[in-house]
Amino acid sequence: MQQVLDQVEKIDFQSEIYKDAYSRINAIVIEGEQEAHENYITLAKLLPAHEEELIRLSKMESRHKKGFEACGRNLKVTPDLEFAKEFFSGLHENFQTAAKEGKVVTCLLIQSLIIECFAIAAYNIYIPVADDFARKITEGVVKEEYSHLNFGEVWLQKNFADSQAELEAANRQNLPLVWKMLNQVADDAKVLAMEKDALIEDFMIQYGEALSNIGFTTRDIMRLSAYGLAT
Ligand code: Y39
Ligand code: FE
Ligand code: FE
Ligand code: FE
């Protein structure tokens, strides 16, 4: 902790290098929250029994987006939204395709497990090195992301027997994209004092825990959660 405190003292939130990196990371988060908003609306249509709850989650995502837009404005940074759209394009397309085919398990794996775990890891690592304004916003947001992850866990746990094969395939298709995205953002994250190793570690912990809650064995979790990491 002392190390983190020393580090934060040295961060110049107004330096050009910090603001340049922030223009991409902030955009990723804004675009991610926007897509999460849309994804939960789509999920509400796919799971009418959970419509009310999923619409509630989609509204939370809109509020998250507004919060992170304020973080950018506070630092006088213009988010590079074009970069962010491209950053999410792989997961976005896979979600859209799955939704069209009515593959709710794949949609839940992409949004409620993979994207939520990615968000939780990123926000947890960001909070101790954020500026005061962004830290308060992010602390509020991350609490809600756990509830989004929980929705996916609970549904998939209840439907585990029927979902297992589709989950394996969806993991295989989408987890390599996450490692690619992490690599793409690693240099910018480092400027914000967020270490790639820490992001990977936190993601693995969240995702592994989620897979365990759903019903996978330790052996399955090892195989599934490292898929595509070394390539
Ligand atoms: O469910 C959600 O709210 C997740 C979409 C929001 C954003 C996830 C993006 C996090 C990646 C940031 C990478 C920074 C190192
Ligand atoms: Fe969110
Ligand atoms: Fe979320
Ligand atoms: Fe989220």
Coordinates of C-alpha atoms and ligand atoms in Angstrom, one line a residue:
M1 CA 0.0 0.0 0.0
Q2 CA 2.8 2.5 0.9
Q3 CA 4.2 1.7 -2.6
V4 CA 0.9 2.6 -4.2
L5 CA 0.7 5.9 -2.2
D6 CA 4.2 6.9 -3.3
Q7 CA 3.3 6.1 -6.8
V8 CA 0.1 8.2 -6.8
E9 CA 2.0 11.2 -5.4
K10 CA 4.2 11.1 -8.6
I11 CA 1.3 10.9 -11.1
D12 CA 0.8 14.2 -12.9
F13 CA -2.8 14.0 -14.0
Q14 CA -2.4 17.1 -16.1
S15 CA 0.7 16.0 -18.1
E16 CA 0.3 15.6 -21.8
I17 CA 1.4 12.0 -21.6
Y18 CA -1.2 11.2 -19.0
K19 CA -4.0 12.9 -20.8
D20 CA -3.0 11.3 -24.1
A21 CA -3.2 7.8 -22.6
Y22 CA -6.4 8.8 -20.7
S23 CA -8.1 9.8 -24.0
R24 CA -8.0 6.1 -25.0
I25 CA -8.6 4.4 -21.7
N26 CA -11.5 6.8 -20.8
A27 CA -13.0 6.2 -24.3
I28 CA -12.8 2.4 -23.8
V29 CA -14.6 2.6 -20.6
I30 CA -17.3 5.0 -22.0
E31 CA -17.8 2.9 -25.1
G32 CA -17.8 -0.3 -22.9
E33 CA -20.5 1.1 -20.6
Q34 CA -22.6 2.2 -23.7
E35 CA -22.3 -1.3 -25.2
A36 CA -23.1 -2.9 -21.8
H37 CA -26.2 -0.8 -21.7
E38 CA -27.3 -2.0 -25.1
N39 CA -26.3 -5.6 -24.3
Y40 CA -28.5 -5.7 -21.2
I41 CA -31.5 -4.4 -23.3
T42 CA -30.8 -7.3 -25.8
L43 CA -30.6 -9.8 -22.9
A44 CA -33.9 -8.5 -21.5
K45 CA -35.5 -9.5 -24.9
L46 CA -33.8 -12.9 -24.8
L47 CA -34.8 -13.5 -21.2
P48 CA -38.3 -12.1 -20.8
A49 CA -38.7 -13.7 -17.3
H50 CA -35.8 -11.4 -16.2
E51 CA -36.8 -8.4 -18.2
E52 CA -37.3 -6.0 -15.3
E53 CA -34.0 -6.8 -13.6
L54 CA -32.1 -6.7 -16.9
I55 CA -33.5 -3.3 -17.8
R56 CA -32.5 -2.1 -14.3
L57 CA -28.9 -3.3 -15.1
S58 CA -29.0 -1.6 -18.5
K59 CA -29.9 1.7 -16.8
M60 CA -27.0 1.3 -14.3
E61 CA -24.7 1.0 -17.3
S62 CA -26.0 4.3 -18.7
R63 CA -25.2 6.0 -15.4
H64 CA -21.7 4.5 -15.4
K65 CA -21.1 5.9 -18.8
K66 CA -22.2 9.4 -17.6
G67 CA -19.9 9.1 -14.6
F68 CA -16.9 8.3 -16.8
E69 CA -17.7 11.0 -19.2
A70 CA -17.5 13.4 -16.2
C71 CA -14.1 11.9 -15.3
G72 CA -12.8 12.8 -18.8
R73 CA -14.2 16.3 -18.6
N74 CA -12.7 16.8 -15.2
L75 CA -9.2 16.1 -16.6
K76 CA -10.0 18.1 -19.8
V77 CA -9.5 15.1 -21.9
T78 CA -11.4 14.3 -25.2
P79 CA -12.1 10.6 -25.4
D80 CA -11.0 8.8 -28.6
L81 CA -14.3 7.1 -29.2
E82 CA -13.3 5.8 -32.7
F83 CA -10.4 3.9 -31.1
A84 CA -12.7 2.5 -28.5
K85 CA -15.3 1.3 -31.0
E86 CA -12.6 -0.6 -32.9
F87 CA -11.3 -1.9 -29.5
F88 CA -14.6 -3.6 -28.7
S89 CA -15.5 -4.6 -32.3
G90 CA -14.6 -8.3 -31.9
L91 CA -16.6 -8.9 -28.8
H92 CA -19.4 -6.6 -30.2
E93 CA -19.7 -8.7 -33.3
N94 CA -19.7 -12.0 -31.5
F95 CA -22.4 -10.7 -29.1
Q96 CA -24.6 -9.5 -32.0
T97 CA -24.3 -12.7 -33.9
A98 CA -25.1 -14.8 -30.9
A99 CA -28.1 -12.6 -30.1
K100 CA -29.4 -13.0 -33.6
E101 CA -29.1 -16.8 -33.2
G102 CA -30.9 -16.7 -29.8
K103 CA -27.7 -18.0 -28.1
V104 CA -28.4 -16.6 -24.7
V105 CA -25.6 -18.6 -23.0
T106 CA -23.0 -17.1 -25.3
C107 CA -24.5 -13.6 -24.8
L108 CA -24.3 -14.0 -21.0
L109 CA -20.7 -15.3 -21.2
I110 CA -19.6 -12.4 -23.3
Q111 CA -21.3 -9.6 -21.3
S112 CA -22.0 -10.8 -17.8
L113 CA -18.9 -12.9 -17.3
I114 CA -16.1 -11.8 -19.6
I115 CA -16.8 -8.1 -20.0
E116 CA -17.9 -7.7 -16.3
C117 CA -14.8 -9.5 -15.1
F118 CA -12.6 -7.3 -17.3
A119 CA -14.4 -4.2 -16.0
I120 CA -14.0 -5.3 -12.3
A121 CA -10.3 -6.1 -12.8
A122 CA -9.7 -2.7 -14.5
Y123 CA -11.7 -0.7 -12.0
N124 CA -10.1 -2.4 -9.0
I125 CA -6.6 -1.7 -10.3
Y126 CA -7.5 1.8 -11.3
I127 CA -9.1 2.9 -8.0
P128 CA -5.8 3.3 -5.9
V129 CA -4.1 5.2 -8.7
A130 CA -7.0 7.4 -9.9
D131 CA -7.4 11.1 -9.4
D132 CA -9.7 12.0 -6.4
F133 CA -12.7 12.7 -8.7
A134 CA -12.4 9.6 -10.8
R135 CA -11.7 7.4 -7.7
K136 CA -15.1 8.3 -6.1
I137 CA -16.9 7.6 -9.3
T138 CA -15.1 4.3 -10.0
E139 CA -15.7 3.1 -6.4
G140 CA -19.4 3.5 -6.9
V141 CA -19.4 1.8 -10.3
V142 CA -17.4 -1.3 -9.4
K143 CA -19.8 -2.2 -6.6
E144 CA -22.6 -2.4 -9.3
E145 CA -20.4 -4.4 -11.7
Y146 CA -20.3 -7.2 -9.1
S147 CA -24.1 -7.3 -9.2
H148 CA -24.0 -7.7 -13.0
L149 CA -21.5 -10.5 -12.8
N150 CA -23.7 -12.1 -10.2
F151 CA -26.7 -12.1 -12.5
G152 CA -24.8 -14.1 -15.1
E153 CA -23.4 -16.5 -12.5
V154 CA -26.8 -17.2 -11.0
W155 CA -28.6 -17.8 -14.3
L156 CA -25.8 -20.0 -15.7
Q157 CA -25.5 -21.9 -12.4
K158 CA -29.2 -22.7 -12.6
N159 CA -28.9 -23.8 -16.2
F160 CA -25.5 -25.3 -16.0
A161 CA -26.2 -28.8 -17.3
D162 CA -27.8 -27.4 -20.5
S163 CA -25.2 -24.6 -20.9
Q164 CA -21.9 -26.3 -20.4
A165 CA -21.1 -27.1 -24.0
E166 CA -22.1 -23.7 -25.3
L167 CA -20.1 -22.0 -22.5
E168 CA -17.0 -24.0 -23.5
A169 CA -17.4 -22.9 -27.2
A170 CA -18.1 -19.3 -26.3
N171 CA -15.1 -19.2 -24.0
R172 CA -12.9 -20.6 -26.8
Q173 CA -14.2 -18.0 -29.2
N174 CA -14.0 -14.9 -26.9
L175 CA -11.4 -15.3 -24.2
P176 CA -8.5 -14.9 -26.8
L177 CA -10.0 -11.5 -27.7
V178 CA -9.7 -10.4 -24.1
W179 CA -6.0 -11.2 -24.0
K180 CA -5.6 -9.3 -27.3
M181 CA -7.5 -6.3 -25.9
L182 CA -5.3 -6.3 -22.8
N183 CA -2.2 -6.3 -24.8
Q184 CA -3.5 -3.4 -26.9
V185 CA -4.2 -1.3 -23.9
A186 CA -1.1 -2.3 -21.8
D187 CA 1.1 0.7 -22.7
D188 CA -1.6 3.2 -22.0
A189 CA -2.7 1.5 -18.8
K190 CA 1.0 1.6 -17.6
V191 CA 1.0 5.4 -18.1
L192 CA -2.0 5.5 -15.7
A193 CA 0.1 3.3 -13.2
M194 CA -2.0 0.2 -14.0
E195 CA 0.3 -2.8 -14.5
K196 CA -0.6 -5.4 -17.1
D197 CA 0.3 -8.3 -14.8
A198 CA -2.0 -7.0 -12.1
L199 CA -4.8 -6.7 -14.6
I200 CA -4.3 -10.2 -15.8
E201 CA -4.1 -11.5 -12.2
D202 CA -7.3 -9.8 -11.1
F203 CA -9.2 -10.8 -14.3
M204 CA -8.2 -14.5 -13.8
I205 CA -9.3 -14.4 -10.1
Q206 CA -12.7 -12.9 -11.0
Y207 CA -13.3 -15.1 -14.0
G208 CA -12.1 -18.3 -12.3
E209 CA -14.3 -17.5 -9.3
A210 CA -17.3 -17.0 -11.6
L211 CA -16.7 -20.3 -13.4
S212 CA -16.4 -22.0 -10.1
N213 CA -19.7 -20.5 -8.8
I214 CA -21.4 -21.6 -12.1
G215 CA -20.3 -25.2 -11.5
F216 CA -17.1 -25.9 -13.4
T217 CA -14.4 -28.0 -11.7
T218 CA -11.0 -26.7 -10.8
R219 CA -9.5 -28.7 -13.7
D220 CA -12.0 -27.1 -16.1
I221 CA -11.4 -23.6 -14.8
M222 CA -7.6 -23.9 -15.3
R223 CA -8.2 -25.0 -18.9
L224 CA -10.9 -22.5 -19.7
S225 CA -9.5 -19.4 -18.0
A226 CA -6.0 -19.6 -19.6
Y227 CA -7.4 -20.3 -23.0
G228 CA -5.6 -18.2 -25.6
L229 CA -3.4 -16.4 -23.0
A230 CA 0.0 -17.7 -24.3
T231 CA -0.8 -17.2 -28.0
Ligands
Y39_1 O1 -20.2 -4.0 -17.7 C1 -19.6 -3.0 -17.8 O2 -19.9 -1.9 -17.3 C2 -18.3 -3.0 -18.6 C3 -18.4 -2.5 -19.9 C4 -17.6 -1.8 -18.9 C5 -16.3 -1.4 -19.3 C6 -15.2 -2.4 -19.4 C7 -14.0 -1.9 -20.0 C8 -12.8 -2.1 -19.1 C9 -11.6 -2.2 -19.9 C10 -10.6 -1.2 -19.4 C11 -9.2 -1.5 -19.7 C12 -8.3 -0.6 -19.0 C13 -7.0 -1.2 -18.8
FE2 FE -20.9 -0.6 -16.0
FE3 FE -21.7 -4.0 -15.9
FE4 FE -20.3 -2.9 -16.5

